[in-house]
Amino acid sequence: MSELIVSETRARPTWLPKEALFGLVAQVKCRTLVEFAHAFDLPTITTRVYGFHPGAPGVFGETLSHEIAAERWAEVLAHTRASSEWHCFEAVHDFAVDGIYHEDVDVYAMLMNASKMTSFFMAANPFEAAPLDQLVQQAWARHEMEVGGFVRFDPFVRLAGVDARTVRNAISAGDLVFHKNDGNGVIEGKSAKRWLTGRRGFKPTRMIQRHPMLETIDTPSALVEFLGSINAQRVHDGLLEPPLNLKGIQDLERGAFNFSLDAVYPLADYYGVERDVFLKCVMRVFFAAQYRALLAAGDHDKLRRDGPLAETAETFVDVRR
């Protein structure tokens, strides 16, 4: 699923897996702390964060050591995985690329927080941090589009997932309302949303709601009833394009799971429910023995699909086979 724009907007955007985004956040944060520690004579800052100092002398001062032992770098990754910085950028990615946000999230506050962190990263390492800045700007473009503001041209191109020429053609045709400014210009949010809505490949913005009942479902019939109630609301709000083959979705809504578990997160987004909660529900309903084994072993954290836990989900898929 995952997706971070790294190409220039002159060409059609390309994407990076979310796990690569995680590695980038870990590296850029670590390097930024090392360089700030040297620039502002704060030698203990990295030790306070990581428990050791990952810096090394460089040509222009101290830089991130390339000699960090594997176990030390594993500590950096573990710290990053649990950090508020990663949780923030992960949520920004979900919003910018997949168009989803949770009902208890203040999107504006989230984007302000990400923007502040990105400004620090860009100050220390503008080249490495550039993909993070692009991601945050894309998220701001979606936010401005949703609130009826003005969307800057380059972030809108990335949000639309097309090349710049396609957007310029839409402006020339009058499909997008464009205003010149001292930069590359801005597009009115309302016209941007009209143009993107229903466009093939674009994921509309939607809120993910918490459904406590989903946390207790453990039979196919109960899941069928739940999905039926969800669909009633989705028909009212406007159905999304199915992310997977329609027959598989119809089978699921009849009580049969004929996907691999890689499909669980896209399905959760489709139904507008929390991803990890839906994964656990699918495990309880369709993989009950494996689910009980994980709980008995105390591997609660393995019931997530992202990051270092992906191998566990692949194991679940192997179990189905």
Tab-separated table of N, CA, C and O in Angstrom, residues 29-103:
chain	number	residue	atom	x	y	z
A	29	LYS	N	16.022	11.810	11.468
A	29	LYS	CA	15.949	12.272	12.850
A	29	LYS	C	17.289	12.094	13.554
A	29	LYS	O	17.775	13.011	14.231
A	30	CYS	N	17.883	10.918	13.384
A	30	CYS	CA	19.156	10.643	14.044
A	30	CYS	C	20.239	11.594	13.556
A	30	CYS	O	20.971	12.182	14.358
A	31	ARG	N	20.318	11.775	12.247
A	31	ARG	CA	21.341	12.671	11.701
A	31	ARG	C	21.101	14.114	12.145
A	31	ARG	O	22.045	14.848	12.459
A	32	THR	N	19.855	14.526	12.196
A	32	THR	CA	19.536	15.892	12.625
A	32	THR	C	19.958	16.123	14.065
A	32	THR	O	20.542	17.163	14.402
A	33	LEU	N	19.681	15.161	14.941
A	33	LEU	CA	20.085	15.308	16.340
A	33	LEU	C	21.597	15.379	16.480
A	33	LEU	O	22.127	16.169	17.268
A	34	VAL	N	22.313	14.563	15.705
A	34	VAL	CA	23.777	14.585	15.751
A	34	VAL	C	24.304	15.946	15.318
A	34	VAL	O	25.193	16.528	15.965
A	35	GLU	N	23.755	16.482	14.240
A	35	GLU	CA	24.253	17.754	13.731
A	35	GLU	C	23.855	18.921	14.626
A	35	GLU	O	24.617	19.866	14.795
A	36	PHE	N	22.666	18.855	15.217
A	36	PHE	CA	22.271	19.889	16.173
A	36	PHE	C	23.139	19.825	17.421
A	36	PHE	O	23.504	20.866	17.998
A	37	ALA	N	23.455	18.625	17.868
A	37	ALA	CA	24.309	18.472	19.053
A	37	ALA	C	25.659	19.135	18.824
A	37	ALA	O	26.205	19.796	19.721
A	38	HIS	N	26.197	18.974	17.607
A	38	HIS	CA	27.477	19.590	17.301
A	38	HIS	C	27.332	21.102	17.127
A	38	HIS	O	28.131	21.880	17.668
A	39	ALA	N	26.320	21.553	16.397
A	39	ALA	CA	26.174	22.970	16.090
A	39	ALA	C	25.918	23.819	17.330
A	39	ALA	O	26.398	24.943	17.429
A	40	PHE	N	25.148	23.260	18.280
A	40	PHE	CA	24.767	24.034	19.461
A	40	PHE	C	25.470	23.561	20.735
A	40	PHE	O	25.065	23.927	21.834
A	41	ASP	N	26.505	22.753	20.558
A	41	ASP	CA	27.310	22.279	21.678
A	41	ASP	C	26.434	21.619	22.747
A	41	ASP	O	26.452	21.983	23.928
A	42	LEU	N	25.656	20.651	22.303
A	42	LEU	CA	24.778	19.895	23.204
A	42	LEU	C	25.155	18.415	23.109
A	42	LEU	O	24.428	17.588	22.548
A	43	PRO	N	26.305	18.048	23.640
A	43	PRO	CA	26.834	16.696	23.428
A	43	PRO	C	25.991	15.577	24.022
A	43	PRO	O	26.125	14.429	23.614
A	44	THR	N	25.121	15.906	24.951
A	44	THR	CA	24.359	14.828	25.604
A	44	THR	C	22.983	14.596	24.982
A	44	THR	O	22.268	13.686	25.401
A	45	ILE	N	22.615	15.402	23.993
A	45	ILE	CA	21.240	15.316	23.496
A	45	ILE	C	20.944	13.948	22.879
A	45	ILE	O	19.886	13.367	23.107
A	46	THR	N	21.887	13.419	22.097
A	46	THR	CA	21.633	12.121	21.472
A	46	THR	C	21.675	10.994	22.500
A	46	THR	O	20.932	10.019	22.386
A	47	THR	N	22.535	11.140	23.487
A	47	THR	CA	22.599	10.118	24.542
A	47	THR	C	21.305	10.089	25.330
A	47	THR	O	20.806	9.009	25.699
A	48	ARG	N	20.727	11.249	25.565
A	48	ARG	CA	19.451	11.304	26.290
A	48	ARG	C	18.324	10.684	25.478
A	48	ARG	O	17.396	10.100	26.029
A	49	VAL	N	18.418	10.790	24.155
A	49	VAL	CA	17.360	10.239	23.304
A	49	VAL	C	17.551	8.749	23.073
A	49	VAL	O	16.619	7.953	23.248
A	50	TYR	N	18.777	8.350	22.681
A	50	TYR	CA	19.000	6.962	22.265
A	50	TYR	C	19.721	6.101	23.309
A	50	TYR	O	19.744	4.879	23.186
A	51	GLY	N	20.362	6.746	24.279
A	51	GLY	CA	21.148	5.983	25.242
A	51	GLY	C	22.604	5.859	24.842
A	51	GLY	O	23.414	5.294	25.574
A	52	PHE	N	22.979	6.382	23.683
A	52	PHE	CA	24.368	6.405	23.220
A	52	PHE	C	24.489	7.511	22.186
A	52	PHE	O	23.474	8.057	21.720
A	53	HIS	N	25.734	7.842	21.808
A	53	HIS	CA	25.949	8.927	20.847
A	53	HIS	C	26.334	8.333	19.499
A	53	HIS	O	27.386	7.697	19.377
A	54	PRO	N	25.496	8.502	18.466
A	54	PRO	CA	25.771	7.894	17.167
A	54	PRO	C	26.589	8.766	16.228
A	54	PRO	O	26.658	8.500	15.036
A	55	GLY	N	27.214	9.823	16.738
A	55	GLY	CA	27.953	10.742	15.891
A	55	GLY	C	29.393	10.326	15.694
A	55	GLY	O	29.943	9.486	16.397
A	56	ALA	N	30.031	10.941	14.700
A	56	ALA	CA	31.440	10.699	14.393
A	56	ALA	C	32.008	11.952	13.744
A	56	ALA	O	31.279	12.707	13.097
A	57	PRO	N	33.308	12.225	13.911
A	57	PRO	CA	33.892	13.416	13.295
A	57	PRO	C	33.742	13.389	11.784
A	57	PRO	O	33.878	12.349	11.145
A	58	GLY	N	33.452	14.550	11.199
A	58	GLY	CA	33.310	14.654	9.752
A	58	GLY	C	34.094	15.846	9.243
A	58	GLY	O	34.682	16.610	10.019
A	59	VAL	N	34.084	16.028	7.932
A	59	VAL	CA	34.850	17.113	7.315
A	59	VAL	C	34.356	18.475	7.792
A	59	VAL	O	35.133	19.385	8.065
A	60	PHE	N	33.039	18.622	7.914
A	60	PHE	CA	32.459	19.904	8.313
A	60	PHE	C	31.885	19.839	9.724
A	60	PHE	O	30.869	20.436	10.028
A	61	GLY	N	32.496	19.087	10.588
A	61	GLY	CA	31.985	18.918	11.948
A	61	GLY	C	31.563	17.487	12.157
A	61	GLY	O	32.043	16.575	11.474
A	62	GLU	N	30.646	17.276	13.061
A	62	GLU	CA	30.239	15.918	13.382
A	62	GLU	C	29.071	15.499	12.508
A	62	GLU	O	28.208	16.282	12.162
A	63	THR	N	29.062	14.254	12.134
A	63	THR	CA	27.994	13.727	11.300
A	63	THR	C	27.590	12.360	11.815
A	63	THR	O	28.176	11.853	12.771
A	64	LEU	N	26.608	11.761	11.177
A	64	LEU	CA	26.133	10.448	11.603
A	64	LEU	C	27.181	9.395	11.265
A	64	LEU	O	27.655	9.301	10.138
A	65	SER	N	27.555	8.605	12.247
A	65	SER	CA	28.569	7.590	12.036
A	65	SER	C	28.050	6.479	11.128
A	65	SER	O	26.931	6.013	11.266
A	66	HIS	N	28.897	6.063	10.191
A	66	HIS	CA	28.557	4.923	9.342
A	66	HIS	C	29.062	3.623	9.948
A	66	HIS	O	28.930	2.566	9.341
A	67	GLU	N	29.652	3.735	11.128
A	67	GLU	CA	30.227	2.560	11.782
A	67	GLU	C	29.357	2.071	12.934
A	67	GLU	O	29.819	1.295	13.756
A	68	ILE	N	28.112	2.555	13.018
A	68	ILE	CA	27.243	2.136	14.111
A	68	ILE	C	27.008	0.629	14.028
A	68	ILE	O	26.642	0.105	12.982
A	69	ALA	N	27.234	-0.030	15.128
A	69	ALA	CA	27.029	-1.473	15.156
A	69	ALA	C	25.561	-1.792	14.894
A	69	ALA	O	24.676	-0.992	15.199
A	70	ALA	N	25.341	-2.979	14.353
A	70	ALA	CA	23.981	-3.358	13.977
A	70	ALA	C	23.034	-3.306	15.157
A	70	ALA	O	21.897	-2.852	15.047
A	71	GLU	N	23.515	-3.759	16.317
A	71	GLU	CA	22.618	-3.762	17.478
A	71	GLU	C	22.299	-2.344	17.940
A	71	GLU	O	21.214	-2.066	18.432
A	72	ARG	N	23.264	-1.426	17.759
A	72	ARG	CA	23.018	-0.029	18.118
A	72	ARG	C	21.990	0.589	17.176
A	72	ARG	O	21.096	1.317	17.598
A	73	TRP	N	22.143	0.294	15.883
A	73	TRP	CA	21.181	0.839	14.931
A	73	TRP	C	19.798	0.248	15.167
A	73	TRP	O	18.788	0.921	15.002
A	74	ALA	N	19.749	-1.000	15.604
A	74	ALA	CA	18.467	-1.618	15.949
A	74	ALA	C	17.810	-0.862	17.097
A	74	ALA	O	16.577	-0.724	17.135
A	75	GLU	N	18.628	-0.343	18.021
A	75	GLU	CA	18.080	0.456	19.123
A	75	GLU	C	17.496	1.763	18.598
A	75	GLU	O	16.451	2.225	19.070
A	76	VAL	N	18.183	2.372	17.627
A	76	VAL	CA	17.664	3.601	17.013
A	76	VAL	C	16.318	3.322	16.344
A	76	VAL	O	15.356	4.084	16.500
A	77	LEU	N	16.233	2.218	15.616
A	77	LEU	CA	14.997	1.871	14.925
A	77	LEU	C	13.871	1.582	15.911
A	77	LEU	O	12.728	2.010	15.706
A	78	ALA	N	14.193	0.868	16.983
A	78	ALA	CA	13.171	0.555	17.987
A	78	ALA	C	12.664	1.828	18.648
A	78	ALA	O	11.454	1.991	18.885
A	79	HIS	N	13.573	2.750	18.946
A	79	HIS	CA	13.164	4.018	19.547
A	79	HIS	C	12.275	4.797	18.592
A	79	HIS	O	11.242	5.359	18.990
A	80	THR	N	12.655	4.829	17.317
A	80	THR	CA	11.868	5.554	16.321
A	80	THR	C	10.492	4.940	16.160
A	80	THR	O	9.478	5.643	16.061
A	81	ARG	N	10.431	3.601	16.136
A	81	ARG	CA	9.146	2.917	15.945
A	81	ARG	C	8.150	3.315	17.033
A	81	ARG	O	6.944	3.427	16.763
A	82	ALA	N	8.634	3.522	18.256
A	82	ALA	CA	7.748	3.841	19.377
A	82	ALA	C	7.559	5.344	19.562
A	82	ALA	O	6.804	5.759	20.443
A	83	SER	N	8.210	6.152	18.753
A	83	SER	CA	8.235	7.595	18.990
A	83	SER	C	6.996	8.292	18.450
A	83	SER	O	6.332	7.829	17.516
A	84	SER	N	6.710	9.439	19.031
A	84	SER	CA	5.600	10.261	18.552
A	84	SER	C	5.889	10.811	17.159
A	84	SER	O	4.962	11.060	16.384
A	85	GLU	N	7.185	10.980	16.827
A	85	GLU	CA	7.533	11.493	15.505
A	85	GLU	C	7.077	10.511	14.417
A	85	GLU	O	6.461	10.919	13.424
A	86	TRP	N	7.381	9.226	14.607
A	86	TRP	CA	6.976	8.246	13.605
A	86	TRP	C	5.463	8.122	13.544
A	86	TRP	O	4.886	8.056	12.455
A	87	HIS	N	4.800	8.111	14.690
A	87	HIS	CA	3.342	8.021	14.688
A	87	HIS	C	2.730	9.191	13.926
A	87	HIS	O	1.739	9.038	13.209
A	88	CYS	N	3.348	10.366	14.076
A	88	CYS	CA	2.853	11.548	13.372
A	88	CYS	C	3.045	11.398	11.865
A	88	CYS	O	2.100	11.586	11.086
A	89	PHE	N	4.246	11.035	11.429
A	89	PHE	CA	4.500	10.918	9.993
A	89	PHE	C	3.708	9.760	9.382
A	89	PHE	O	3.294	9.833	8.220
A	90	GLU	N	3.492	8.710	10.145
A	90	GLU	CA	2.676	7.600	9.656
A	90	GLU	C	1.239	8.080	9.410
A	90	GLU	O	0.623	7.745	8.390
A	91	ALA	N	0.721	8.875	10.350
A	91	ALA	CA	-0.635	9.408	10.202
A	91	ALA	C	-0.696	10.399	9.043
A	91	ALA	O	-1.694	10.456	8.303
A	92	VAL	N	0.361	11.196	8.868
A	92	VAL	CA	0.413	12.140	7.741
A	92	VAL	C	0.398	11.368	6.424
A	92	VAL	O	-0.296	11.745	5.472
A	93	HIS	N	1.155	10.280	6.368
A	93	HIS	CA	1.169	9.446	5.161
A	93	HIS	C	-0.223	8.898	4.865
A	93	HIS	O	-0.692	8.944	3.729
A	94	ASP	N	-0.879	8.361	5.889
A	94	ASP	CA	-2.218	7.803	5.691
A	94	ASP	C	-3.171	8.859	5.157
A	94	ASP	O	-4.011	8.579	4.290
A	95	PHE	N	-3.043	10.072	5.675
A	95	PHE	CA	-3.927	11.161	5.239
A	95	PHE	C	-3.568	11.633	3.838
A	95	PHE	O	-4.443	11.774	2.972
A	96	ALA	N	-2.286	11.876	3.591
A	96	ALA	CA	-1.861	12.421	2.303
A	96	ALA	C	-2.106	11.451	1.159
A	96	ALA	O	-2.607	11.840	0.099
A	97	VAL	N	-1.776	10.190	1.365
A	97	VAL	CA	-1.786	9.218	0.275
A	97	VAL	C	-3.100	8.438	0.212
A	97	VAL	O	-3.710	8.307	-0.846
A	98	ASP	N	-3.530	7.916	1.364
A	98	ASP	CA	-4.733	7.082	1.385
A	98	ASP	C	-5.997	7.866	1.716
A	98	ASP	O	-7.102	7.333	1.613
A	99	GLY	N	-5.848	9.109	2.158
A	99	GLY	CA	-7.009	9.953	2.420
A	99	GLY	C	-7.743	9.625	3.697
A	99	GLY	O	-8.890	10.042	3.866
A	100	ILE	N	-7.123	8.898	4.623
A	100	ILE	CA	-7.827	8.492	5.832
A	100	ILE	C	-7.283	9.212	7.063
A	100	ILE	O	-6.102	9.518	7.155
A	101	TYR	N	-8.171	9.481	7.990
A	101	TYR	CA	-7.788	10.032	9.284
A	101	TYR	C	-8.792	9.524	10.314
A	101	TYR	O	-9.925	9.179	9.987
A	102	HIS	N	-8.357	9.451	11.564
A	102	HIS	CA	-9.206	8.915	12.616
A	102	HIS	C	-10.052	10.018	13.234
A	102	HIS	O	-9.647	11.181	13.282
A	103	GLU	N	-11.212	9.638	13.710
A	103	GLU	CA	-12.183	10.612	14.196
A	103	GLU	C	-11.667	11.423	15.382
A	103	GLU	O	-12.129	12.526	15.617
